[in-house]
Phi, psi and omega in degrees: 000142185267100181253128179294146179295149180238151177270189184299331181276355182089359179285145181288130176270131178250145178294154178303117179209089179258146177309136180077028183281356174250159181301318180298321180294319177297316179298316181291328176295317180296314180296317179297316179295319178297319178297318177296323177296320178299315181295310182295316181294321178295315178297314178301311181298320180294312181293324181288329185261349186296329180284329189270333186216187178213156173062243187296320180296318177297316181297318179296313181296320179298315180294317179298318179295318178300316180292321180296312180297318180299315182292320179295313181292324176295316177298314182302312180297320178297314178296320180297319179296318179299313182292326176297318180291317181295317186267347182056039178214157175238093185214183183295334178296315178298317180300315180292317178297320179295319178295317179296316179296321178295316178299317179296314181296319181292331182265359178303323180301342178290338182057030180237109184302323180297317179295319180299312181294316180298317180295316179299313180295317180299312181291318180299312180289319180300317179292323178297315179296315180296317179299316180297316181294322183278337185246040178281000000 
């Protein structure tokens, strides 16, 4: 008979199995998040620019927003997958680390170490607080 292993407390031990534990799953999560970012960013960009401009300017702003959201959400999902694999857990620490890494990576073009650190800390702590508030 197939009985799952138990730890010292008698709780059933489950093998490490986090969503996205295979390479294909991580890839599909990144692609899915980037696609959602394109949709959200395009909608955001369109609504934000519709009052200020018309025609080509609206289209440019819409496209830039779509690409920005896609890259941020794709990076975030990729970092989250990396931290889940490294730590073998799916928790708020991974979420915060992924947000901090995304913030740092996104702010690297500023070439300002202070901005990179501030952005990483702000996003990492902000996501931890938000995660805690939403998952009580």
